[in-house]
Tab-separated table of N, CA and C in Angstrom:
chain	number	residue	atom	x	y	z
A	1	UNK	N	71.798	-15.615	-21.042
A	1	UNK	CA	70.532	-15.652	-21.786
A	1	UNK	C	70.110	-17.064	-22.172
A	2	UNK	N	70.953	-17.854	-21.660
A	2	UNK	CA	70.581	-18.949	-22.100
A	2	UNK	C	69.227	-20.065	-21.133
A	3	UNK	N	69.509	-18.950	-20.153
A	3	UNK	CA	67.824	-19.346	-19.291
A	3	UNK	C	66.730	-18.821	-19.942
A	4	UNK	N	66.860	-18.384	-20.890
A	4	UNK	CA	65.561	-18.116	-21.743
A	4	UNK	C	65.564	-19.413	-22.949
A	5	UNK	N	66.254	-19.607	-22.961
A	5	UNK	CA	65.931	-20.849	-24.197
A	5	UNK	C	65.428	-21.804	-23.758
A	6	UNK	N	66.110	-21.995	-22.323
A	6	UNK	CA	65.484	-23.194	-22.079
A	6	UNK	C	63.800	-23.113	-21.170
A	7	UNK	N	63.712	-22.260	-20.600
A	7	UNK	CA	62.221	-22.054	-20.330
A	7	UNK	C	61.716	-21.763	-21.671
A	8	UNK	N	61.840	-21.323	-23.083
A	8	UNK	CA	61.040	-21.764	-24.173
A	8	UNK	C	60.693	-22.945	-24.246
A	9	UNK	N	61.623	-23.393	-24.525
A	9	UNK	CA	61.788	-24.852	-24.680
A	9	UNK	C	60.864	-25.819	-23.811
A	10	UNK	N	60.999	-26.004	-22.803
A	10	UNK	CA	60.239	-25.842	-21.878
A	10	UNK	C	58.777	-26.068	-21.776
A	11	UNK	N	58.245	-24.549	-22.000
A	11	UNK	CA	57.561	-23.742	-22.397
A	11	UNK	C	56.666	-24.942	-23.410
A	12	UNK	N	57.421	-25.025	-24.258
A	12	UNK	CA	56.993	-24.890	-26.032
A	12	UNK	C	56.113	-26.756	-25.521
A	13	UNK	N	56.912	-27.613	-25.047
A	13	UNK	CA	56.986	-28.764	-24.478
A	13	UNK	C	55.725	-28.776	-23.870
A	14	UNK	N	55.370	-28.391	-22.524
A	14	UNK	CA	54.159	-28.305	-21.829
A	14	UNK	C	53.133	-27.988	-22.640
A	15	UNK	N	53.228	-26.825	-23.646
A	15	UNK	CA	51.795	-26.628	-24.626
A	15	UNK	C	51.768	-27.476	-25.771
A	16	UNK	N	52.590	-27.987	-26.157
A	16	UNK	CA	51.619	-29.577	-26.706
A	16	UNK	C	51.813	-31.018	-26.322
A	17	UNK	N	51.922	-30.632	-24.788
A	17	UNK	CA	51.472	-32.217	-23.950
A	17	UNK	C	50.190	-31.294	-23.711
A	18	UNK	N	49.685	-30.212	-23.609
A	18	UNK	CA	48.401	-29.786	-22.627
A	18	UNK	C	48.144	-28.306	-23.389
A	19	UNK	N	47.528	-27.971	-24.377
A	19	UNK	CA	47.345	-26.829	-24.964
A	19	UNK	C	46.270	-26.539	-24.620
A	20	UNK	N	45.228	-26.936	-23.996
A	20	UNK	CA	44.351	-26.232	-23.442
A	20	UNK	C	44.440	-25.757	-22.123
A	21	UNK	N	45.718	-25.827	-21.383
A	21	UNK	CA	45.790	-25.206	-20.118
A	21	UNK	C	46.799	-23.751	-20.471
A	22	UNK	N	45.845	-23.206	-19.997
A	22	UNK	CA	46.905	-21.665	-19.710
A	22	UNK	C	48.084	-21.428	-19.047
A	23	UNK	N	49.384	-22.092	-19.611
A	23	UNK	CA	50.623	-21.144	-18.588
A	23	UNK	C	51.150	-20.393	-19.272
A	24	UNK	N	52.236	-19.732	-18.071
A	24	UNK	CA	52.825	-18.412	-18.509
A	24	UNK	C	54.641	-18.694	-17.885
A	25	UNK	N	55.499	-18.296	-18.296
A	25	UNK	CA	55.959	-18.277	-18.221
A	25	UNK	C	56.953	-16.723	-16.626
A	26	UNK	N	58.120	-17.351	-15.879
A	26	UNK	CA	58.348	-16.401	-14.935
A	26	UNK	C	59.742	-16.301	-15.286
A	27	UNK	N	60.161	-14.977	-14.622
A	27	UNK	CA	61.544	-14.557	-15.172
A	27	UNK	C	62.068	-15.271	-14.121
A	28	UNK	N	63.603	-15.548	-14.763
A	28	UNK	CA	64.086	-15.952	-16.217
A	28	UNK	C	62.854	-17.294	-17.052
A	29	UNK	N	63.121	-18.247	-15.814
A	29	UNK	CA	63.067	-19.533	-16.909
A	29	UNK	C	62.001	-20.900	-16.188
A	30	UNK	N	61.306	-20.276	-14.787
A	30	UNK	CA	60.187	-20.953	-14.618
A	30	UNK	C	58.514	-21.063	-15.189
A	31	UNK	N	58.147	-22.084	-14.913
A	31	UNK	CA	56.573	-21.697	-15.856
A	31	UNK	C	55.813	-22.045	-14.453
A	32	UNK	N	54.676	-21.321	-15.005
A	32	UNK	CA	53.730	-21.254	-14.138
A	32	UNK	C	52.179	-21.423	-14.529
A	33	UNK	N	51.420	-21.844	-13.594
A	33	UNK	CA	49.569	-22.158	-14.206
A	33	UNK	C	49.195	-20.857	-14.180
A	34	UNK	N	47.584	-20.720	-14.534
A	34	UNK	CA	47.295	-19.367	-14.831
A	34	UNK	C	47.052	-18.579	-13.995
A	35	UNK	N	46.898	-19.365	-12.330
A	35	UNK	CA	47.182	-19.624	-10.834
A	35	UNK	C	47.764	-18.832	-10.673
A	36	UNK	N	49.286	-19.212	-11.310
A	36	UNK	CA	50.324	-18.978	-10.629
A	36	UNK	C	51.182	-20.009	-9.979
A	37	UNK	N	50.396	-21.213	-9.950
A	37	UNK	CA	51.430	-22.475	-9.140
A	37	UNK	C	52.203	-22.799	-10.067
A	38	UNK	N	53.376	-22.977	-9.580
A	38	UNK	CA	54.455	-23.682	-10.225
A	38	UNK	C	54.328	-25.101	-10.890
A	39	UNK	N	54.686	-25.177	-12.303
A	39	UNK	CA	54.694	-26.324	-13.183
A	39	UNK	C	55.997	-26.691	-13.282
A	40	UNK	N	56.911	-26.020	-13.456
A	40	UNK	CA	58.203	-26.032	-13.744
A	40	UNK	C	59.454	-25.257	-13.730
A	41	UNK	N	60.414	-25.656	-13.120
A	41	UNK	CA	61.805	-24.903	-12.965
A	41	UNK	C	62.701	-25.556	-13.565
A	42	UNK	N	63.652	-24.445	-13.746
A	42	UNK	CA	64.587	-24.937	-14.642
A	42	UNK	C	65.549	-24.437	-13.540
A	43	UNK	N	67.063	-25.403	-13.737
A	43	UNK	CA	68.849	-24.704	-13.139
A	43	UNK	C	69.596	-25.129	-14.313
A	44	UNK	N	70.059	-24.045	-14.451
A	44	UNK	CA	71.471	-24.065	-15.246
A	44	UNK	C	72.889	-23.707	-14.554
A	45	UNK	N	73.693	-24.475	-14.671
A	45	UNK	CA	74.860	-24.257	-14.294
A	45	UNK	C	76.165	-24.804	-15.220
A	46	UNK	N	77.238	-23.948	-14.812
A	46	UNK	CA	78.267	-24.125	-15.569
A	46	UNK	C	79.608	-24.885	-14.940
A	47	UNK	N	79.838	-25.588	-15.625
A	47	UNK	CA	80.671	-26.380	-15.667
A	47	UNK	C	81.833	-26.474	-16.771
A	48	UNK	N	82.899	-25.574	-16.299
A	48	UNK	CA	84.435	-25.479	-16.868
A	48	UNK	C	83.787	-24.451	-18.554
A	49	UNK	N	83.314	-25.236	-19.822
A	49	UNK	CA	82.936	-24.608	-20.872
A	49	UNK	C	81.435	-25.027	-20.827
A	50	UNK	N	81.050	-26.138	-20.163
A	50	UNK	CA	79.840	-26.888	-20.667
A	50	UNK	C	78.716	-25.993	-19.543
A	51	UNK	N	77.628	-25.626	-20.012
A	51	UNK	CA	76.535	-25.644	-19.107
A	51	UNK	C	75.568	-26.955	-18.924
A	52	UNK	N	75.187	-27.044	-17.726
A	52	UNK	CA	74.321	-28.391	-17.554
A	52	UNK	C	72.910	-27.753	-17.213
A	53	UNK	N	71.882	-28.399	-17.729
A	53	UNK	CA	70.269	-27.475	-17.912
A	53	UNK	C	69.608	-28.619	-16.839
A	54	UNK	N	69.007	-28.437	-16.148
A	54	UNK	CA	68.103	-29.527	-15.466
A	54	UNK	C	66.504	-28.640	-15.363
A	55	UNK	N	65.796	-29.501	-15.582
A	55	UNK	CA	64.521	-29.135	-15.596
A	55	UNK	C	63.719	-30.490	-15.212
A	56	UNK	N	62.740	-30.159	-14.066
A	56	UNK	CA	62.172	-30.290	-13.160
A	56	UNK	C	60.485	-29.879	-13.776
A	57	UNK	N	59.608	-30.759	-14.751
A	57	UNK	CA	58.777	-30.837	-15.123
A	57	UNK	C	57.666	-31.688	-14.169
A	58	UNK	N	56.917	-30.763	-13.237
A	58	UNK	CA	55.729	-31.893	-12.719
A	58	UNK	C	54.510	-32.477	-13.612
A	59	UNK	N	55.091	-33.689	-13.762
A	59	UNK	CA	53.879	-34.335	-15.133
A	59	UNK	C	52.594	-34.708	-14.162
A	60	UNK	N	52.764	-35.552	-13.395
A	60	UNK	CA	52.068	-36.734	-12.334
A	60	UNK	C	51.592	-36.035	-10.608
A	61	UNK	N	52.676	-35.737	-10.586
A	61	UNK	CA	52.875	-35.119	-9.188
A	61	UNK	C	53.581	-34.274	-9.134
A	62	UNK	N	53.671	-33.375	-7.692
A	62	UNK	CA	53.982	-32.089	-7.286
A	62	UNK	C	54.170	-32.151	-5.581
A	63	UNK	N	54.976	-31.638	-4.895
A	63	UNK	CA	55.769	-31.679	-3.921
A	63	UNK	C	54.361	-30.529	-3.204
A	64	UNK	N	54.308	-30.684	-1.865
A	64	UNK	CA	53.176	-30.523	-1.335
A	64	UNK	C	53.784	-29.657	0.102
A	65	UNK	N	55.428	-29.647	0.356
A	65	UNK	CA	55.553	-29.351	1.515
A	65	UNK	C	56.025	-27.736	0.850
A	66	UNK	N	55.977	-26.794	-0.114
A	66	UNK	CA	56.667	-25.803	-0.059
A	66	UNK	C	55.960	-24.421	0.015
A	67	UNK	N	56.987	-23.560	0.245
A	67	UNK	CA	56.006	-22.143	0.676
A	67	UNK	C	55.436	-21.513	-0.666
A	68	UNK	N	55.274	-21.971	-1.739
A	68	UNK	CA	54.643	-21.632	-2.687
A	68	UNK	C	53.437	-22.440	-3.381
A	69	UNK	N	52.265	-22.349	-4.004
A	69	UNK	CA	51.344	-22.870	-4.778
A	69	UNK	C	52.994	-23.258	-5.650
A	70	UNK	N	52.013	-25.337	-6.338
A	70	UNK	CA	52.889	-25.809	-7.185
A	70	UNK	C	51.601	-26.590	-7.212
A	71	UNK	N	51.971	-26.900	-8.973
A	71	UNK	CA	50.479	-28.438	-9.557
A	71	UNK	C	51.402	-28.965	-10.250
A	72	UNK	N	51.071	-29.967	-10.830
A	72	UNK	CA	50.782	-30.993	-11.931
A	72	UNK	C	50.083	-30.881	-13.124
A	73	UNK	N	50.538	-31.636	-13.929
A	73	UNK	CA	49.748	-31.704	-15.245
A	73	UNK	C	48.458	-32.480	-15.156
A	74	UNK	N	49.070	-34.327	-14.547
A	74	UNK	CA	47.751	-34.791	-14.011
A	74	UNK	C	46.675	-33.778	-13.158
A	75	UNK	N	47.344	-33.360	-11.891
A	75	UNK	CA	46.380	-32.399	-10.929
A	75	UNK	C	45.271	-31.291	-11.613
A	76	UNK	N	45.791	-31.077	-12.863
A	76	UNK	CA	45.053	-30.291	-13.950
A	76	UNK	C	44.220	-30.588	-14.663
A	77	UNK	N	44.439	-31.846	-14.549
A	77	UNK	CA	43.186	-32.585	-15.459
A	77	UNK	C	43.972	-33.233	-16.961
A	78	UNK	N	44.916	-32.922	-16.912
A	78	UNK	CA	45.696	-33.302	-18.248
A	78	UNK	C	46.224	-34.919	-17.661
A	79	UNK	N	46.093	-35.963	-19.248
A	79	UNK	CA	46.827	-37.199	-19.040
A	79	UNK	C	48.335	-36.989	-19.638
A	80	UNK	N	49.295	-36.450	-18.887
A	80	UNK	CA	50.750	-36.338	-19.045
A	80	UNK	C	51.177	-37.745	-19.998
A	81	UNK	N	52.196	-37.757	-21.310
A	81	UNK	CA	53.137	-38.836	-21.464
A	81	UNK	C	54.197	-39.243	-20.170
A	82	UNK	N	54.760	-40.142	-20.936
A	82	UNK	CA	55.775	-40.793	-19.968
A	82	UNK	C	57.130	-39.928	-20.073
A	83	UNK	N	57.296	-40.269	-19.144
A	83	UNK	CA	58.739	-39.192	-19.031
A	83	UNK	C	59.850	-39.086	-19.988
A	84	UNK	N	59.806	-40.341	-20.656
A	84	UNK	CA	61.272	-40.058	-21.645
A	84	UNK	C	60.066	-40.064	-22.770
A	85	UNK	N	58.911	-39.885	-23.346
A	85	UNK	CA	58.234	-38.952	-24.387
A	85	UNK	C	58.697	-37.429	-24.540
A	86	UNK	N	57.896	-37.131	-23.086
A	86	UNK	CA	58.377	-35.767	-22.567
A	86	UNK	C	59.874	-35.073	-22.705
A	87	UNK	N	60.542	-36.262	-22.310
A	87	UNK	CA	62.283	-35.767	-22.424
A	87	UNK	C	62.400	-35.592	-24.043
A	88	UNK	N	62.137	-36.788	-24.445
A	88	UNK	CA	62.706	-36.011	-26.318
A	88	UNK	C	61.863	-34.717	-26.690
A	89	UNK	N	60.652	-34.386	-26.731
A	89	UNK	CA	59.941	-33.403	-26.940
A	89	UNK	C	60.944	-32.582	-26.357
A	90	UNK	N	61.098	-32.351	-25.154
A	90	UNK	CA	62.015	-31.279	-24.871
A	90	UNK	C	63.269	-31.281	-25.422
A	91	UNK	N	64.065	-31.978	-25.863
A	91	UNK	CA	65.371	-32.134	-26.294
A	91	UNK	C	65.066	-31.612	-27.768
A	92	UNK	N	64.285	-31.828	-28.592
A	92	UNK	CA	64.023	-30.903	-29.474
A	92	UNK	C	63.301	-30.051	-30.095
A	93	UNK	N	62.746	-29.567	-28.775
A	93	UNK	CA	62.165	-28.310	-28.586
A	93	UNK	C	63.610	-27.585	-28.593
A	94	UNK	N	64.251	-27.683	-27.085
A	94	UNK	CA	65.387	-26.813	-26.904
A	94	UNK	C	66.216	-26.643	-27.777
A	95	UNK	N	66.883	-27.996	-28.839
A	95	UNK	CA	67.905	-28.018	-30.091
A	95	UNK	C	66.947	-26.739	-30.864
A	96	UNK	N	65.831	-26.601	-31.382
A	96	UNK	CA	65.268	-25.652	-31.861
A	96	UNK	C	65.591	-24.264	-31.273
A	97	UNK	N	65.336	-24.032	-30.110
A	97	UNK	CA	65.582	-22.416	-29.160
A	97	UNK	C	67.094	-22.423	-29.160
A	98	UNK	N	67.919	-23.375	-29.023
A	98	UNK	CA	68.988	-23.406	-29.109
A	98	UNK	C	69.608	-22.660	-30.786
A	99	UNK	N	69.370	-23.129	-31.670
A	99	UNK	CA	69.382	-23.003	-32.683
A	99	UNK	C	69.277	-21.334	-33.216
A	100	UNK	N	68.653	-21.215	-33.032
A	100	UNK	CA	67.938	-19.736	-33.102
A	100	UNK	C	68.746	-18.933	-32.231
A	101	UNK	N	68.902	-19.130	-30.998
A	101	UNK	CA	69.522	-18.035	-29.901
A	101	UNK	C	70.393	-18.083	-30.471
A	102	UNK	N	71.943	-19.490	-31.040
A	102	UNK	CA	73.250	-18.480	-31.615
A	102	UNK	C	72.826	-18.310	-33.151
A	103	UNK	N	71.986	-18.612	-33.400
A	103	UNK	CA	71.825	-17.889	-34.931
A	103	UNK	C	71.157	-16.907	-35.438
A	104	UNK	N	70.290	-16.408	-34.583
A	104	UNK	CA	69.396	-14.932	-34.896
A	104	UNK	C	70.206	-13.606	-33.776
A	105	UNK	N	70.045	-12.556	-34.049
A	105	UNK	CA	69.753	-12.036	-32.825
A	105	UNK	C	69.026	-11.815	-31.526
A	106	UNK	N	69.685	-11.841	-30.621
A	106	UNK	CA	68.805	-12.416	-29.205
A	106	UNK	C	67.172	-11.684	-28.832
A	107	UNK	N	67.324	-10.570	-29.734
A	107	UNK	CA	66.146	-9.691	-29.581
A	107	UNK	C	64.735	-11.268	-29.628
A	108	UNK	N	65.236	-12.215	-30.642
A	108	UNK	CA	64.236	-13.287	-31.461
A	108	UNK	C	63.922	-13.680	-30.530
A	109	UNK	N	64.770	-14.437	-29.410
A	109	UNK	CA	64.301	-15.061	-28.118
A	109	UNK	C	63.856	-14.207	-27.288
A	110	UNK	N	64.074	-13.239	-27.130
A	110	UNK	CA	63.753	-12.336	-26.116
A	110	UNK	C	62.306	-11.522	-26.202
A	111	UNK	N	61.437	-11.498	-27.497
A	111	UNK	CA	60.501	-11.353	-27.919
A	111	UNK	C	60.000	-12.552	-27.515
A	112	UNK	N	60.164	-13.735	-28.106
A	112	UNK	CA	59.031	-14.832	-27.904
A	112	UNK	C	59.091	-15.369	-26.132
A	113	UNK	N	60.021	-15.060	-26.008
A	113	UNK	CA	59.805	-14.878	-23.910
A	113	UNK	C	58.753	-14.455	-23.526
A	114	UNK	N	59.010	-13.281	-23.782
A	114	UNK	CA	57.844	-11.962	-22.974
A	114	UNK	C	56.611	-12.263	-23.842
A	115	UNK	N	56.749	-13.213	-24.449
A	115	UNK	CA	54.527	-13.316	-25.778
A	115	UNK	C	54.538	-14.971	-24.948
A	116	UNK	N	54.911	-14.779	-24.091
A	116	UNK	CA	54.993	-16.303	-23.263
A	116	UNK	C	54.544	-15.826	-21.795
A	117	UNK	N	55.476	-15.273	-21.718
A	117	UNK	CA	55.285	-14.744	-19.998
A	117	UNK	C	53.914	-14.297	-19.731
A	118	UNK	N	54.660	-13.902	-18.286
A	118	UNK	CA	53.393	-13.110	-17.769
A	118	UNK	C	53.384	-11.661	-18.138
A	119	UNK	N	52.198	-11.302	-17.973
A	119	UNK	CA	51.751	-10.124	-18.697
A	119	UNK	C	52.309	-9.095	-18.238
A	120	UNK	N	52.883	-7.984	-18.791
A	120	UNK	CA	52.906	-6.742	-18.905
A	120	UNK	C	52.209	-6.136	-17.634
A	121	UNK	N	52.729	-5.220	-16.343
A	121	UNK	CA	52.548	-4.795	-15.342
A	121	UNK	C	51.749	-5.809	-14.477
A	122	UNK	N	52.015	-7.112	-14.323
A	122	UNK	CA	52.294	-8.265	-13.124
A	122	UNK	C	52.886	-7.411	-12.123
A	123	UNK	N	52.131	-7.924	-10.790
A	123	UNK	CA	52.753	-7.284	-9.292
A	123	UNK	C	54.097	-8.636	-9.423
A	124	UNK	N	55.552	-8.164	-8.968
A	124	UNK	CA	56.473	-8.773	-8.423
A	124	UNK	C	57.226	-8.384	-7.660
A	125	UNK	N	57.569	-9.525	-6.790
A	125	UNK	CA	58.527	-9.284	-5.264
A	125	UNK	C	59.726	-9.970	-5.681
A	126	UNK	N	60.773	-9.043	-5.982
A	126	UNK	CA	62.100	-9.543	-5.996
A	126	UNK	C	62.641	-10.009	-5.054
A	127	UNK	N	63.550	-11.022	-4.941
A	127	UNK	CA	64.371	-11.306	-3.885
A	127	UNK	C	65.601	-11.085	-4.541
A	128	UNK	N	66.456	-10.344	-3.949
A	128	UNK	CA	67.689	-10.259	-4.689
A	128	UNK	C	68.806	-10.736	-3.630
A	129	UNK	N	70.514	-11.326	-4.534
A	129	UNK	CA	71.356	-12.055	-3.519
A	129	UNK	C	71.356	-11.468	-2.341
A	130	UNK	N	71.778	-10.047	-1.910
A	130	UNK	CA	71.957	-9.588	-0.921
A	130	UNK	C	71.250	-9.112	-0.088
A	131	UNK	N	70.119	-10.693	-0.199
A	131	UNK	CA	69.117	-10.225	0.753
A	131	UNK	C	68.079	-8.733	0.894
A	132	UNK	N	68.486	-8.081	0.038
A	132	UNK	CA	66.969	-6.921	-0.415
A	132	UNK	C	65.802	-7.432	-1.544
A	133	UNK	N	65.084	-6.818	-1.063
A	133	UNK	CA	63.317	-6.715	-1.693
A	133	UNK	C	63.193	-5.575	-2.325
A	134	UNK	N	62.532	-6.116	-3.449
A	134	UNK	CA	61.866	-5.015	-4.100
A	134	UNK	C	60.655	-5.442	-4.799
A	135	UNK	N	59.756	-4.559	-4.621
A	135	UNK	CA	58.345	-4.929	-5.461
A	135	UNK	C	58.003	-3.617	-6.446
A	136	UNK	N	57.384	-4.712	-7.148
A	136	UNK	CA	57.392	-3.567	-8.500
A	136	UNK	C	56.547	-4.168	-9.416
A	137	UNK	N	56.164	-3.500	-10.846
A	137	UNK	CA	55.433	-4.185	-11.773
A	137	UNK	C	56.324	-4.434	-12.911
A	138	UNK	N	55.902	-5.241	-13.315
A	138	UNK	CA	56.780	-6.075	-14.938
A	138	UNK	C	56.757	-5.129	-15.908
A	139	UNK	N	57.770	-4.481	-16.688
A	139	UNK	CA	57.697	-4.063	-17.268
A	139	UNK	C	58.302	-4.436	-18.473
A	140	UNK	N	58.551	-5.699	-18.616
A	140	UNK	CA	59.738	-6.029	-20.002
A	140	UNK	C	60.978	-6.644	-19.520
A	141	UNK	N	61.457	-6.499	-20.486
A	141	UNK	CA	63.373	-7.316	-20.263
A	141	UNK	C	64.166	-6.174	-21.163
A	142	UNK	N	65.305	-5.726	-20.805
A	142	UNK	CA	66.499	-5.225	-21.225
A	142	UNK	C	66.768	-5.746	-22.449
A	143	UNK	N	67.466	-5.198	-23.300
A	143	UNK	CA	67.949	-5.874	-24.284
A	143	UNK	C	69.176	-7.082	-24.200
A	144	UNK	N	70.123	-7.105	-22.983
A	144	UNK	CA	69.937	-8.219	-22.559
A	144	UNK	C	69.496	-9.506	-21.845
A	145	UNK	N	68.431	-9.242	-21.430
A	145	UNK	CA	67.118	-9.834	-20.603
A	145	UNK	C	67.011	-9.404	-19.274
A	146	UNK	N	67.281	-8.427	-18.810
A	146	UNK	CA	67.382	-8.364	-17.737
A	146	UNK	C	66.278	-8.237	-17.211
A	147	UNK	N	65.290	-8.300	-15.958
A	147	UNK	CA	63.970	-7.555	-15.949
A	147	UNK	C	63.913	-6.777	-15.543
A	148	UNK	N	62.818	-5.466	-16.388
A	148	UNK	CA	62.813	-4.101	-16.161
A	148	UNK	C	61.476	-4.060	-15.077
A	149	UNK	N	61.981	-3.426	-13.692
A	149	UNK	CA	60.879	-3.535	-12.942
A	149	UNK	C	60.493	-2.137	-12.427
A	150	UNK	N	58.929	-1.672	-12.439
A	150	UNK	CA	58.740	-0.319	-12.179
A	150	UNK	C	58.838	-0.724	-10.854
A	151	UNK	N	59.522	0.272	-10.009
A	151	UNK	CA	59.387	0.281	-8.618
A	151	UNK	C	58.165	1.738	-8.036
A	152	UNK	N	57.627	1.786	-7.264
A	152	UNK	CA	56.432	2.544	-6.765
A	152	UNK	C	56.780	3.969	-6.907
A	153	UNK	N	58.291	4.254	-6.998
A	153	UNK	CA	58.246	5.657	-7.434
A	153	UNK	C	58.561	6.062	-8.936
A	154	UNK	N	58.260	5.133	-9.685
A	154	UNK	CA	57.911	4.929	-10.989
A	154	UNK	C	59.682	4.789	-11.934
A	155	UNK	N	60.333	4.713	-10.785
A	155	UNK	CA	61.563	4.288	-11.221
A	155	UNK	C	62.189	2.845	-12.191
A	156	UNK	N	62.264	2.409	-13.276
A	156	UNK	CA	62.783	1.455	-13.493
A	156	UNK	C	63.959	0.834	-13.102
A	157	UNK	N	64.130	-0.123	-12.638
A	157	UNK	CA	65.692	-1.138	-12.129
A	157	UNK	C	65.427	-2.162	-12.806
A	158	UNK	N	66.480	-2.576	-13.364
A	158	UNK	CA	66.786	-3.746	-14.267
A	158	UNK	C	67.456	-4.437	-12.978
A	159	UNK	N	67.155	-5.722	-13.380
A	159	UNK	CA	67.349	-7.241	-12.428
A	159	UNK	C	68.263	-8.026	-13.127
A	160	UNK	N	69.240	-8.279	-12.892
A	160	UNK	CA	70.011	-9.497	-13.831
A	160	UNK	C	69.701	-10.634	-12.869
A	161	UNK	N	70.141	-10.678	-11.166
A	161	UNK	CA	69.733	-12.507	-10.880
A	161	UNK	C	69.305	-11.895	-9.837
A	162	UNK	N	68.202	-12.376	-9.485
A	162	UNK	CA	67.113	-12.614	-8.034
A	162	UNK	C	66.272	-13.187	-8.251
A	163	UNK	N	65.505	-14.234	-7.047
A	163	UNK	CA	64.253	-15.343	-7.020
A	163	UNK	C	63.145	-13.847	-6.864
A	164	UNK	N	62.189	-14.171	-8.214
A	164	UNK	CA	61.043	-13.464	-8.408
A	164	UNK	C	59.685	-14.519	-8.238
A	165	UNK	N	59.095	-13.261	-7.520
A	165	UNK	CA	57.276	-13.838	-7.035
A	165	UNK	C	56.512	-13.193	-7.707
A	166	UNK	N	55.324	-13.518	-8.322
A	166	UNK	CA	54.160	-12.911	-8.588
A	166	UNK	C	53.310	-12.884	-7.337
A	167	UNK	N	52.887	-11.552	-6.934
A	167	UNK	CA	52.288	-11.401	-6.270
A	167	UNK	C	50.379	-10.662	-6.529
């Protein structure tokens, strides 16, 4: 769950470098324009006890060769700070989401996710590890975040890890 803190965080970061642009947030922990192009990804990985967070904020520019819509903040019309502005804003943004996730119950983060995200019955195309698809509409997160996705025969499946598309 800790890919939800940090797409808050994140999150929280981009809307006051640029509060007049509409993003939304994608499960787990990417953000997105109101598009849909990608603003930002996050990886987390673990290392022995430590997790390492990297996030991949396009302030200026945006990578032009990939199979998905992706912008910029400049490309938006927004004048982005400089990158280590941006970096402390995020560093305590996240000490904040951080804060909260081991000190409240996770329901706290897991609410202000989904009043972030994308909306409530969004078309999405799962990609899951073993190579299956599934499309379905958004229906929420699990109580441990998982995403609850209606599939077409009105079945819910919870998602713990697969690359998700808005479609």
């Amino acid at each position: 769950t800790l890919a939800f803190v940090a797409g808050l965080a994140a999150h929280e970061t981009l809307r006051q470098i640029a509060p007049e642009f509409a993003i939304q947030l994608k499960w787990p922990n990417d953000i997105l324009t109101a598009n849909g192009a990608k603003l930002c990804g996050i990886l987390l990985e673990r290392i022995g006890d430590a997790v390492i967070a990297g996030f991949g904020i396009n302030l200026a520019h945006h990578p032009d060769t990939l199979d998905r819509p992706v912008s910029d903040l400049r490309s938006l019309g927004a004048n982005p700070p400089e990158a280590q502005a941006v970096t402390e804003m995020l560093a305590d943004n996240f000490a904040r989401w951080l804060h909260l996730w081991r000190n409240t119950p996770l329901d706290n983060v897991l609410r202000a996710w989904d009043a972030a995200a994308h909306r409530h019955g969004s078309a999405l195309s799962v990609h899951q590890p073993d190579g299956g698809k599934l499309d379905g509409l958004y229906v929420g997160l699990e109580p441990d975040g998982a995403l609850r996705l209606r599939l077409a025969d009105g079945q819910i499946r919870a998602i713990h890890a697969a690359d998700v598309f808005l479609i």
